[in-house]
Amino acid sequence: MGHNKVINSVDIKQTRPYRLVTGSDDNCAAFFEGPPFKFKFTIGDHSRFVNCVRFSPDGNRFATASADGQIHIYDGKTGENVCALGGSKAHDGGIYAISWSPDSTHLLSASGDKTSKIWDVNVNSVVTTFTMGSNVLDQQLGCLWQKDHLLSISLSGYINYLDKNNPSKPLRVIKGHSKSIQDAHRLHHVSSLAWLDEHTLVTTSHDASVKEWTISY
């Protein structure tokens, strides 16, 4: 229970006390305590679809991202609203994905406004804005922060390695799908990209294929 429309995203707090959060097309997130997980309350801070929910690695906070262009930060234990990144808007377009830094201090976001952004969550400010282009296919539908690597996914199906030192141009672009990448399952949560190990990446796409990538650094 907790939603009256399709659920788009779910994540579980990896530290005690355990918590679970979901995001839905009913414009709400839902907060659960457990295990076994039981519904506690609905979070109605967004005005459009909630596309992505993510707990920070340390479990102290979780974030929700929505088609309304907002990102809200909450207390990981109580579900209390801490802040809205960027105030009334984090992006000029809908936000499709978010991913925390390994140290839980920063957040990467991907948006239909054709940008990805790094946020310093502690001070509620944008650190870096990656402008991915001006074409419709440059909309950013997914992202993943894995150790020192920041990746985003374009509507075109391209996987972009983001460069914090040169936000206007990716370090590298991997091309392999013929249609947009939609979704893949990571070991502990749903994301746009899936790491099987340090050098093996898995993606899925609307072209009805699942691709396994061998990454060399």
mmCIF file with all atom_site columns, C-alpha atoms in Angstrom:
data_model
loop_
_atom_site.group_PDB
_atom_site.id
_atom_site.type_symbol
_atom_site.label_atom_id
_atom_site.label_alt_id
_atom_site.label_comp_id
_atom_site.label_asym_id
_atom_site.label_entity_id
_atom_site.label_seq_id
_atom_site.pdbx_PDB_ins_code
_atom_site.Cartn_x
_atom_site.Cartn_y
_atom_site.Cartn_z
_atom_site.occupancy
_atom_site.B_iso_or_equiv
_atom_site.pdbx_formal_charge
_atom_site.auth_seq_id
_atom_site.auth_comp_id
_atom_site.auth_asym_id
_atom_site.auth_atom_id
_atom_site.pdbx_PDB_model_num
ATOM 1   C CA . MET A 1 1   ? 0.000  0.000  0.000   1.00 0.00 ? 1   MET A CA 1
ATOM 2   C CA . GLY A 1 2   ? 1.008  3.658  -0.239  1.00 0.00 ? 2   GLY A CA 1
ATOM 3   C CA . HIS A 1 3   ? 0.425  4.476  -3.921  1.00 0.00 ? 3   HIS A CA 1
ATOM 4   C CA . ASN A 1 4   ? -2.544 4.543  -6.288  1.00 0.00 ? 4   ASN A CA 1
ATOM 5   C CA . LYS A 1 5   ? -0.535 4.595  -9.543  1.00 0.00 ? 5   LYS A CA 1
ATOM 6   C CA . VAL A 1 6   ? 2.476  2.793  -11.002 1.00 0.00 ? 6   VAL A CA 1
ATOM 7   C CA . ILE A 1 7   ? 5.688  2.814  -8.928  1.00 0.00 ? 7   ILE A CA 1
ATOM 8   C CA . ASN A 1 8   ? 8.734  4.109  -10.819 1.00 0.00 ? 8   ASN A CA 1
ATOM 9   C CA . SER A 1 9   ? 11.552 3.716  -8.295  1.00 0.00 ? 9   SER A CA 1
ATOM 10  C CA . VAL A 1 10  ? 12.427 2.037  -5.011  1.00 0.00 ? 10  VAL A CA 1
ATOM 11  C CA . ASP A 1 11  ? 15.452 2.096  -2.735  1.00 0.00 ? 11  ASP A CA 1
ATOM 12  C CA . ILE A 1 12  ? 16.381 0.576  0.636   1.00 0.00 ? 12  ILE A CA 1
ATOM 13  C CA . LYS A 1 13  ? 18.490 2.172  3.340   1.00 0.00 ? 13  LYS A CA 1
ATOM 14  C CA . GLN A 1 14  ? 21.603 0.003  3.718   1.00 0.00 ? 14  GLN A CA 1
ATOM 15  C CA . THR A 1 15  ? 22.192 0.799  7.425   1.00 0.00 ? 15  THR A CA 1
ATOM 16  C CA . ARG A 1 16  ? 20.149 0.217  10.567  1.00 0.00 ? 16  ARG A CA 1
ATOM 17  C CA . PRO A 1 17  ? 17.411 1.171  11.250  1.00 0.00 ? 17  PRO A CA 1
ATOM 18  C CA . TYR A 1 18  ? 16.291 -0.033 7.820   1.00 0.00 ? 18  TYR A CA 1
ATOM 19  C CA . ARG A 1 19  ? 13.933 2.054  5.735   1.00 0.00 ? 19  ARG A CA 1
ATOM 20  C CA . LEU A 1 20  ? 12.424 1.812  2.253   1.00 0.00 ? 20  LEU A CA 1
ATOM 21  C CA . VAL A 1 21  ? 11.236 4.583  -0.072  1.00 0.00 ? 21  VAL A CA 1
ATOM 22  C CA . THR A 1 22  ? 9.225  4.402  -3.287  1.00 0.00 ? 22  THR A CA 1
ATOM 23  C CA . GLY A 1 23  ? 8.357  6.994  -5.962  1.00 0.00 ? 23  GLY A CA 1
ATOM 24  C CA . SER A 1 24  ? 5.267  6.903  -8.138  1.00 0.00 ? 24  SER A CA 1
ATOM 25  C CA . ASP A 1 25  ? 3.253  8.412  -10.982 1.00 0.00 ? 25  ASP A CA 1
ATOM 26  C CA . ASP A 1 26  ? 0.787  9.594  -8.313  1.00 0.00 ? 26  ASP A CA 1
ATOM 27  C CA . ASN A 1 27  ? 3.268  12.480 -7.678  1.00 0.00 ? 27  ASN A CA 1
ATOM 28  C CA . CYS A 1 28  ? 4.165  11.044 -4.261  1.00 0.00 ? 28  CYS A CA 1
ATOM 29  C CA . ALA A 1 29  ? 6.890  9.155  -2.470  1.00 0.00 ? 29  ALA A CA 1
ATOM 30  C CA . ALA A 1 30  ? 6.053  6.615  0.232   1.00 0.00 ? 30  ALA A CA 1
ATOM 31  C CA . PHE A 1 31  ? 8.086  5.868  3.371   1.00 0.00 ? 31  PHE A CA 1
ATOM 32  C CA . PHE A 1 32  ? 8.271  2.389  4.941   1.00 0.00 ? 32  PHE A CA 1
ATOM 33  C CA . GLU A 1 33  ? 9.868  1.000  8.112   1.00 0.00 ? 33  GLU A CA 1
ATOM 34  C CA . GLY A 1 34  ? 11.020 -2.578 8.607   1.00 0.00 ? 34  GLY A CA 1
ATOM 35  C CA . PRO A 1 35  ? 11.822 -5.275 7.870   1.00 0.00 ? 35  PRO A CA 1
ATOM 36  C CA . PRO A 1 36  ? 9.251  -6.584 7.361   1.00 0.00 ? 36  PRO A CA 1
ATOM 37  C CA . PHE A 1 37  ? 8.531  -3.259 5.704   1.00 0.00 ? 37  PHE A CA 1
ATOM 38  C CA . LYS A 1 38  ? 5.316  -1.525 6.685   1.00 0.00 ? 38  LYS A CA 1
ATOM 39  C CA . PHE A 1 39  ? 3.873  1.645  5.177   1.00 0.00 ? 39  PHE A CA 1
ATOM 40  C CA . LYS A 1 40  ? 4.305  4.683  7.443   1.00 0.00 ? 40  LYS A CA 1
ATOM 41  C CA . PHE A 1 41  ? 3.315  7.746  5.428   1.00 0.00 ? 41  PHE A CA 1
ATOM 42  C CA . THR A 1 42  ? 3.090  9.381  2.015   1.00 0.00 ? 42  THR A CA 1
ATOM 43  C CA . ILE A 1 43  ? 5.316  12.300 0.988   1.00 0.00 ? 43  ILE A CA 1
ATOM 44  C CA . GLY A 1 44  ? 3.507  14.796 -1.229  1.00 0.00 ? 44  GLY A CA 1
ATOM 45  C CA . ASP A 1 45  ? 6.111  17.482 -1.887  1.00 0.00 ? 45  ASP A CA 1
ATOM 46  C CA . HIS A 1 46  ? 6.196  17.004 -5.676  1.00 0.00 ? 46  HIS A CA 1
ATOM 47  C CA . SER A 1 47  ? 3.631  18.215 -8.211  1.00 0.00 ? 47  SER A CA 1
ATOM 48  C CA . ARG A 1 48  ? 4.418  15.697 -10.968 1.00 0.00 ? 48  ARG A CA 1
ATOM 49  C CA . PHE A 1 49  ? 5.672  12.105 -11.354 1.00 0.00 ? 49  PHE A CA 1
ATOM 50  C CA . VAL A 1 50  ? 8.372  11.011 -8.887  1.00 0.00 ? 50  VAL A CA 1
ATOM 51  C CA . ASN A 1 51  ? 10.887 9.339  -11.194 1.00 0.00 ? 51  ASN A CA 1
ATOM 52  C CA . CYS A 1 52  ? 13.716 8.379  -8.857  1.00 0.00 ? 52  CYS A CA 1
ATOM 53  C CA . VAL A 1 53  ? 14.378 7.868  -5.126  1.00 0.00 ? 53  VAL A CA 1
ATOM 54  C CA . ARG A 1 54  ? 17.828 7.181  -3.641  1.00 0.00 ? 54  ARG A CA 1
ATOM 55  C CA . PHE A 1 55  ? 19.241 6.725  -0.128  1.00 0.00 ? 55  PHE A CA 1
ATOM 56  C CA . SER A 1 56  ? 22.731 8.088  0.474   1.00 0.00 ? 56  SER A CA 1
ATOM 57  C CA . PRO A 1 57  ? 25.365 5.363  1.041   1.00 0.00 ? 57  PRO A CA 1
ATOM 58  C CA . ASP A 1 58  ? 25.650 6.276  4.733   1.00 0.00 ? 58  ASP A CA 1
ATOM 59  C CA . GLY A 1 59  ? 21.857 6.118  5.109   1.00 0.00 ? 59  GLY A CA 1
ATOM 60  C CA . ASN A 1 60  ? 21.570 9.545  6.714   1.00 0.00 ? 60  ASN A CA 1
ATOM 61  C CA . ARG A 1 61  ? 19.525 11.033 3.888   1.00 0.00 ? 61  ARG A CA 1
ATOM 62  C CA . PHE A 1 62  ? 17.470 10.144 0.859   1.00 0.00 ? 62  PHE A CA 1
ATOM 63  C CA . ALA A 1 63  ? 16.562 12.175 -2.209  1.00 0.00 ? 63  ALA A CA 1
ATOM 64  C CA . THR A 1 64  ? 13.540 12.233 -4.495  1.00 0.00 ? 64  THR A CA 1
ATOM 65  C CA . ALA A 1 65  ? 13.595 13.553 -8.078  1.00 0.00 ? 65  ALA A CA 1
ATOM 66  C CA . SER A 1 66  ? 10.549 14.458 -10.122 1.00 0.00 ? 66  SER A CA 1
ATOM 67  C CA . ALA A 1 67  ? 9.227  15.519 -13.499 1.00 0.00 ? 67  ALA A CA 1
ATOM 68  C CA . ASP A 1 68  ? 8.454  18.864 -11.841 1.00 0.00 ? 68  ASP A CA 1
ATOM 69  C CA . GLY A 1 69  ? 12.202 19.714 -11.925 1.00 0.00 ? 69  GLY A CA 1
ATOM 70  C CA . GLN A 1 70  ? 12.609 19.466 -8.159  1.00 0.00 ? 70  GLN A CA 1
ATOM 71  C CA . ILE A 1 71  ? 14.897 17.399 -5.909  1.00 0.00 ? 71  ILE A CA 1
ATOM 72  C CA . HIS A 1 72  ? 13.939 17.065 -2.247  1.00 0.00 ? 72  HIS A CA 1
ATOM 73  C CA . ILE A 1 73  ? 16.293 15.837 0.483   1.00 0.00 ? 73  ILE A CA 1
ATOM 74  C CA . TYR A 1 74  ? 14.941 13.981 3.549   1.00 0.00 ? 74  TYR A CA 1
ATOM 75  C CA . ASP A 1 75  ? 16.216 12.556 6.801   1.00 0.00 ? 75  ASP A CA 1
ATOM 76  C CA . GLY A 1 76  ? 17.009 8.885  6.154   1.00 0.00 ? 76  GLY A CA 1
ATOM 77  C CA . LYS A 1 77  ? 15.646 7.682  9.499   1.00 0.00 ? 77  LYS A CA 1
ATOM 78  C CA . THR A 1 78  ? 12.533 9.807  10.009  1.00 0.00 ? 78  THR A CA 1
ATOM 79  C CA . GLY A 1 79  ? 11.611 10.861 6.461   1.00 0.00 ? 79  GLY A CA 1
ATOM 80  C CA . GLU A 1 80  ? 11.478 14.523 7.532   1.00 0.00 ? 80  GLU A CA 1
ATOM 81  C CA . ASN A 1 81  ? 12.019 17.052 4.721   1.00 0.00 ? 81  ASN A CA 1
ATOM 82  C CA . VAL A 1 82  ? 15.462 18.683 5.012   1.00 0.00 ? 82  VAL A CA 1
ATOM 83  C CA . CYS A 1 83  ? 15.542 20.947 1.940   1.00 0.00 ? 83  CYS A CA 1
ATOM 84  C CA . ALA A 1 84  ? 14.769 21.352 -1.757  1.00 0.00 ? 84  ALA A CA 1
ATOM 85  C CA . LEU A 1 85  ? 17.951 21.537 -3.840  1.00 0.00 ? 85  LEU A CA 1
ATOM 86  C CA . GLY A 1 86  ? 18.129 24.790 -5.750  1.00 0.00 ? 86  GLY A CA 1
ATOM 87  C CA . GLY A 1 87  ? 15.055 26.151 -4.002  1.00 0.00 ? 87  GLY A CA 1
ATOM 88  C CA . SER A 1 88  ? 11.954 26.019 -6.208  1.00 0.00 ? 88  SER A CA 1
ATOM 89  C CA . LYS A 1 89  ? 13.743 24.306 -9.133  1.00 0.00 ? 89  LYS A CA 1
ATOM 90  C CA . ALA A 1 90  ? 16.826 22.117 -9.433  1.00 0.00 ? 90  ALA A CA 1
ATOM 91  C CA . HIS A 1 91  ? 16.511 21.806 -13.242 1.00 0.00 ? 91  HIS A CA 1
ATOM 92  C CA . ASP A 1 92  ? 14.535 23.611 -15.937 1.00 0.00 ? 92  ASP A CA 1
ATOM 93  C CA . GLY A 1 93  ? 13.155 20.266 -17.126 1.00 0.00 ? 93  GLY A CA 1
ATOM 94  C CA . GLY A 1 94  ? 11.980 17.042 -15.575 1.00 0.00 ? 94  GLY A CA 1
ATOM 95  C CA . ILE A 1 95  ? 14.549 15.052 -13.588 1.00 0.00 ? 95  ILE A CA 1
ATOM 96  C CA . TYR A 1 96  ? 14.806 11.379 -14.485 1.00 0.00 ? 96  TYR A CA 1
ATOM 97  C CA . ALA A 1 97  ? 17.635 10.088 -12.292 1.00 0.00 ? 97  ALA A CA 1
ATOM 98  C CA . ILE A 1 98  ? 19.861 10.897 -9.314  1.00 0.00 ? 98  ILE A CA 1
ATOM 99  C CA . SER A 1 99  ? 22.916 9.182  -7.842  1.00 0.00 ? 99  SER A CA 1
ATOM 100 C CA . TRP A 1 100 ? 24.855 9.886  -4.626  1.00 0.00 ? 100 TRP A CA 1
ATOM 101 C CA . SER A 1 101 ? 28.607 10.255 -4.352  1.00 0.00 ? 101 SER A CA 1
ATOM 102 C CA . PRO A 1 102 ? 30.348 7.470  -2.400  1.00 0.00 ? 102 PRO A CA 1
ATOM 103 C CA . ASP A 1 103 ? 30.933 9.806  0.577   1.00 0.00 ? 103 ASP A CA 1
ATOM 104 C CA . SER A 1 104 ? 27.242 10.849 0.677   1.00 0.00 ? 104 SER A CA 1
ATOM 105 C CA . THR A 1 105 ? 28.032 14.581 0.413   1.00 0.00 ? 105 THR A CA 1
ATOM 106 C CA . HIS A 1 106 ? 27.178 15.192 -3.247  1.00 0.00 ? 106 HIS A CA 1
ATOM 107 C CA . LEU A 1 107 ? 24.404 14.224 -5.633  1.00 0.00 ? 107 LEU A CA 1
ATOM 108 C CA . LEU A 1 108 ? 24.445 13.779 -9.421  1.00 0.00 ? 108 LEU A CA 1
ATOM 109 C CA . SER A 1 109 ? 21.210 14.546 -11.297 1.00 0.00 ? 109 SER A CA 1
ATOM 110 C CA . ALA A 1 110 ? 20.119 13.960 -14.904 1.00 0.00 ? 110 ALA A CA 1
ATOM 111 C CA . SER A 1 111 ? 17.404 16.017 -16.568 1.00 0.00 ? 111 SER A CA 1
ATOM 112 C CA . GLY A 1 112 ? 15.349 16.495 -19.704 1.00 0.00 ? 112 GLY A CA 1
ATOM 113 C CA . ASP A 1 113 ? 16.766 20.041 -19.879 1.00 0.00 ? 113 ASP A CA 1
ATOM 114 C CA . LYS A 1 114 ? 19.840 18.401 -21.481 1.00 0.00 ? 114 LYS A CA 1
ATOM 115 C CA . THR A 1 115 ? 22.067 18.872 -18.453 1.00 0.00 ? 115 THR A CA 1
ATOM 116 C CA . SER A 1 116 ? 23.465 16.841 -15.598 1.00 0.00 ? 116 SER A CA 1
ATOM 117 C CA . LYS A 1 117 ? 24.464 18.562 -12.351 1.00 0.00 ? 117 LYS A CA 1
ATOM 118 C CA . ILE A 1 118 ? 26.586 17.859 -9.295  1.00 0.00 ? 118 ILE A CA 1
ATOM 119 C CA . TRP A 1 119 ? 25.091 19.216 -6.074  1.00 0.00 ? 119 TRP A CA 1
ATOM 120 C CA . ASP A 1 120 ? 26.814 19.872 -2.755  1.00 0.00 ? 120 ASP A CA 1
ATOM 121 C CA . VAL A 1 121 ? 23.976 18.678 -0.549  1.00 0.00 ? 121 VAL A CA 1
ATOM 122 C CA . ASN A 1 122 ? 25.399 20.093 2.692   1.00 0.00 ? 122 ASN A CA 1
ATOM 123 C CA . VAL A 1 123 ? 25.318 23.682 1.445   1.00 0.00 ? 123 VAL A CA 1
ATOM 124 C CA . ASN A 1 124 ? 22.508 23.252 -1.128  1.00 0.00 ? 124 ASN A CA 1
ATOM 125 C CA . SER A 1 125 ? 24.404 24.540 -4.139  1.00 0.00 ? 125 SER A CA 1
ATOM 126 C CA . VAL A 1 126 ? 25.361 23.458 -7.647  1.00 0.00 ? 126 VAL A CA 1
ATOM 127 C CA . VAL A 1 127 ? 29.028 22.530 -7.944  1.00 0.00 ? 127 VAL A CA 1
ATOM 128 C CA . THR A 1 128 ? 29.136 21.653 -11.653 1.00 0.00 ? 128 THR A CA 1
ATOM 129 C CA . THR A 1 129 ? 26.685 21.785 -14.557 1.00 0.00 ? 129 THR A CA 1
ATOM 130 C CA . PHE A 1 130 ? 27.336 19.478 -17.523 1.00 0.00 ? 130 PHE A CA 1
ATOM 131 C CA . THR A 1 131 ? 25.705 20.827 -20.701 1.00 0.00 ? 131 THR A CA 1
ATOM 132 C CA . MET A 1 132 ? 25.244 17.837 -22.972 1.00 0.00 ? 132 MET A CA 1
ATOM 133 C CA . GLY A 1 133 ? 23.967 19.593 -26.133 1.00 0.00 ? 133 GLY A CA 1
ATOM 134 C CA . SER A 1 134 ? 20.948 21.314 -27.640 1.00 0.00 ? 134 SER A CA 1
ATOM 135 C CA . ASN A 1 135 ? 19.273 18.448 -29.501 1.00 0.00 ? 135 ASN A CA 1
ATOM 136 C CA . VAL A 1 136 ? 16.215 16.588 -28.220 1.00 0.00 ? 136 VAL A CA 1
ATOM 137 C CA . LEU A 1 137 ? 18.348 13.440 -28.140 1.00 0.00 ? 137 LEU A CA 1
ATOM 138 C CA . ASP A 1 138 ? 20.689 15.175 -25.659 1.00 0.00 ? 138 ASP A CA 1
ATOM 139 C CA . GLN A 1 139 ? 18.103 14.891 -22.877 1.00 0.00 ? 139 GLN A CA 1
ATOM 140 C CA . GLN A 1 140 ? 19.651 13.063 -19.912 1.00 0.00 ? 140 GLN A CA 1
ATOM 141 C CA . LEU A 1 141 ? 17.615 10.072 -18.730 1.00 0.00 ? 141 LEU A CA 1
ATOM 142 C CA . GLY A 1 142 ? 19.960 8.340  -16.300 1.00 0.00 ? 142 GLY A CA 1
ATOM 143 C CA . CYS A 1 143 ? 23.105 8.728  -14.235 1.00 0.00 ? 143 CYS A CA 1
ATOM 144 C CA . LEU A 1 144 ? 25.425 6.758  -11.981 1.00 0.00 ? 144 LEU A CA 1
ATOM 145 C CA . TRP A 1 145 ? 28.239 7.814  -9.629  1.00 0.00 ? 145 TRP A CA 1
ATOM 146 C CA . GLN A 1 146 ? 30.598 4.856  -9.228  1.00 0.00 ? 146 GLN A CA 1
ATOM 147 C CA . LYS A 1 147 ? 33.776 5.578  -7.247  1.00 0.00 ? 147 LYS A CA 1
ATOM 148 C CA . ASP A 1 148 ? 35.577 8.285  -9.262  1.00 0.00 ? 148 ASP A CA 1
ATOM 149 C CA . HIS A 1 149 ? 33.496 7.743  -12.388 1.00 0.00 ? 149 HIS A CA 1
ATOM 150 C CA . LEU A 1 150 ? 30.427 9.841  -13.220 1.00 0.00 ? 150 LEU A CA 1
ATOM 151 C CA . LEU A 1 151 ? 28.216 8.550  -16.019 1.00 0.00 ? 151 LEU A CA 1
ATOM 152 C CA . SER A 1 152 ? 25.074 9.871  -17.636 1.00 0.00 ? 152 SER A CA 1
ATOM 153 C CA . ILE A 1 153 ? 22.809 8.491  -20.341 1.00 0.00 ? 153 ILE A CA 1
ATOM 154 C CA . SER A 1 154 ? 21.386 10.496 -23.243 1.00 0.00 ? 154 SER A CA 1
ATOM 155 C CA . LEU A 1 155 ? 18.041 9.890  -24.944 1.00 0.00 ? 155 LEU A CA 1
ATOM 156 C CA . SER A 1 156 ? 20.136 8.939  -27.987 1.00 0.00 ? 156 SER A CA 1
ATOM 157 C CA . GLY A 1 157 ? 21.355 5.864  -26.099 1.00 0.00 ? 157 GLY A CA 1
ATOM 158 C CA . TYR A 1 158 ? 24.889 7.195  -25.639 1.00 0.00 ? 158 TYR A CA 1
ATOM 159 C CA . ILE A 1 159 ? 26.692 6.650  -22.308 1.00 0.00 ? 159 ILE A CA 1
ATOM 160 C CA . ASN A 1 160 ? 28.705 9.720  -21.304 1.00 0.00 ? 160 ASN A CA 1
ATOM 161 C CA . TYR A 1 161 ? 31.705 9.734  -18.953 1.00 0.00 ? 161 TYR A CA 1
ATOM 162 C CA . LEU A 1 162 ? 31.446 13.170 -17.337 1.00 0.00 ? 162 LEU A CA 1
ATOM 163 C CA . ASP A 1 163 ? 34.531 15.323 -16.801 1.00 0.00 ? 163 ASP A CA 1
ATOM 164 C CA . LYS A 1 164 ? 34.370 17.551 -13.709 1.00 0.00 ? 164 LYS A CA 1
ATOM 165 C CA . ASN A 1 165 ? 37.309 19.567 -15.067 1.00 0.00 ? 165 ASN A CA 1
ATOM 166 C CA . ASN A 1 166 ? 35.634 20.207 -18.438 1.00 0.00 ? 166 ASN A CA 1
ATOM 167 C CA . PRO A 1 167 ? 31.823 20.172 -18.014 1.00 0.00 ? 167 PRO A CA 1
ATOM 168 C CA . SER A 1 168 ? 31.204 21.129 -21.657 1.00 0.00 ? 168 SER A CA 1
ATOM 169 C CA . LYS A 1 169 ? 32.665 17.903 -23.075 1.00 0.00 ? 169 LYS A CA 1
ATOM 170 C CA . PRO A 1 170 ? 32.509 14.298 -21.804 1.00 0.00 ? 170 PRO A CA 1
ATOM 171 C CA . LEU A 1 171 ? 35.729 12.385 -21.225 1.00 0.00 ? 171 LEU A CA 1
ATOM 172 C CA . ARG A 1 172 ? 34.397 9.675  -23.507 1.00 0.00 ? 172 ARG A CA 1
ATOM 173 C CA . VAL A 1 173 ? 31.125 8.634  -25.138 1.00 0.00 ? 173 VAL A CA 1
ATOM 174 C CA . ILE A 1 174 ? 30.161 4.980  -25.529 1.00 0.00 ? 174 ILE A CA 1
ATOM 175 C CA . LYS A 1 175 ? 27.790 4.140  -28.365 1.00 0.00 ? 175 LYS A CA 1
ATOM 176 C CA . GLY A 1 176 ? 26.121 0.772  -28.638 1.00 0.00 ? 176 GLY A CA 1
ATOM 177 C CA . HIS A 1 177 ? 22.311 0.915  -28.474 1.00 0.00 ? 177 HIS A CA 1
ATOM 178 C CA . SER A 1 178 ? 20.205 1.954  -31.447 1.00 0.00 ? 178 SER A CA 1
ATOM 179 C CA . LYS A 1 179 ? 17.442 3.384  -29.236 1.00 0.00 ? 179 LYS A CA 1
ATOM 180 C CA . SER A 1 180 ? 17.275 5.081  -25.874 1.00 0.00 ? 180 SER A CA 1
ATOM 181 C CA . ILE A 1 181 ? 18.539 3.274  -22.796 1.00 0.00 ? 181 ILE A CA 1
ATOM 182 C CA . GLN A 1 182 ? 15.720 2.873  -20.320 1.00 0.00 ? 182 GLN A CA 1
ATOM 183 C CA . ASP A 1 183 ? 16.484 0.775  -17.284 1.00 0.00 ? 183 ASP A CA 1
ATOM 184 C CA . ALA A 1 184 ? 18.757 -1.806 -15.723 1.00 0.00 ? 184 ALA A CA 1
ATOM 185 C CA . HIS A 1 185 ? 18.947 -3.490 -12.330 1.00 0.00 ? 185 HIS A CA 1
ATOM 186 C CA . ARG A 1 186 ? 21.960 -2.879 -10.139 1.00 0.00 ? 186 ARG A CA 1
ATOM 187 C CA . LEU A 1 187 ? 22.835 -5.343 -7.396  1.00 0.00 ? 187 LEU A CA 1
ATOM 188 C CA . HIS A 1 188 ? 21.036 -3.381 -4.661  1.00 0.00 ? 188 HIS A CA 1
ATOM 189 C CA . HIS A 1 189 ? 18.739 -0.957 -6.447  1.00 0.00 ? 189 HIS A CA 1
ATOM 190 C CA . VAL A 1 190 ? 17.254 -0.004 -9.789  1.00 0.00 ? 190 VAL A CA 1
ATOM 191 C CA . SER A 1 191 ? 19.344 2.393  -11.864 1.00 0.00 ? 191 SER A CA 1
ATOM 192 C CA . SER A 1 192 ? 19.959 3.288  -15.505 1.00 0.00 ? 192 SER A CA 1
ATOM 193 C CA . LEU A 1 193 ? 23.272 1.454  -15.401 1.00 0.00 ? 193 LEU A CA 1
ATOM 194 C CA . ALA A 1 194 ? 24.341 -1.770 -13.735 1.00 0.00 ? 194 ALA A CA 1
ATOM 195 C CA . TRP A 1 195 ? 27.849 -2.635 -12.557 1.00 0.00 ? 195 TRP A CA 1
ATOM 196 C CA . LEU A 1 196 ? 28.508 -6.377 -12.295 1.00 0.00 ? 196 LEU A CA 1
ATOM 197 C CA . ASP A 1 197 ? 32.080 -5.761 -11.185 1.00 0.00 ? 197 ASP A CA 1
ATOM 198 C CA . GLU A 1 198 ? 34.712 -3.023 -11.526 1.00 0.00 ? 198 GLU A CA 1
ATOM 199 C CA . HIS A 1 199 ? 35.154 -3.606 -15.251 1.00 0.00 ? 199 HIS A CA 1
ATOM 200 C CA . THR A 1 200 ? 31.769 -4.953 -16.380 1.00 0.00 ? 200 THR A CA 1
ATOM 201 C CA . LEU A 1 201 ? 28.773 -2.710 -17.096 1.00 0.00 ? 201 LEU A CA 1
ATOM 202 C CA . VAL A 1 202 ? 25.269 -3.788 -18.166 1.00 0.00 ? 202 VAL A CA 1
ATOM 203 C CA . THR A 1 203 ? 22.632 -1.630 -19.875 1.00 0.00 ? 203 THR A CA 1
ATOM 204 C CA . THR A 1 204 ? 19.151 -2.294 -21.248 1.00 0.00 ? 204 THR A CA 1
ATOM 205 C CA . SER A 1 205 ? 17.372 -0.438 -24.018 1.00 0.00 ? 205 SER A CA 1
ATOM 206 C CA . HIS A 1 206 ? 14.143 0.126  -25.944 1.00 0.00 ? 206 HIS A CA 1
ATOM 207 C CA . ASP A 1 207 ? 15.853 -1.631 -28.845 1.00 0.00 ? 207 ASP A CA 1
ATOM 208 C CA . ALA A 1 208 ? 15.010 -4.870 -26.964 1.00 0.00 ? 208 ALA A CA 1
ATOM 209 C CA . SER A 1 209 ? 18.632 -5.655 -26.147 1.00 0.00 ? 209 SER A CA 1
ATOM 210 C CA . VAL A 1 210 ? 20.730 -6.052 -23.027 1.00 0.00 ? 210 VAL A CA 1
ATOM 211 C CA . LYS A 1 211 ? 24.382 -5.164 -23.555 1.00 0.00 ? 211 LYS A CA 1
ATOM 212 C CA . GLU A 1 212 ? 27.400 -6.118 -21.460 1.00 0.00 ? 212 GLU A CA 1
ATOM 213 C CA . TRP A 1 213 ? 30.361 -3.749 -21.630 1.00 0.00 ? 213 TRP A CA 1
ATOM 214 C CA . THR A 1 214 ? 33.971 -4.446 -20.686 1.00 0.00 ? 214 THR A CA 1
ATOM 215 C CA . ILE A 1 215 ? 35.409 -1.173 -19.393 1.00 0.00 ? 215 ILE A CA 1
ATOM 216 C CA . SER A 1 216 ? 39.155 -0.531 -19.345 1.00 0.00 ? 216 SER A CA 1
ATOM 217 C CA . TYR A 1 217 ? 40.667 2.473  -17.568 1.00 0.00 ? 217 TYR A CA 1
#
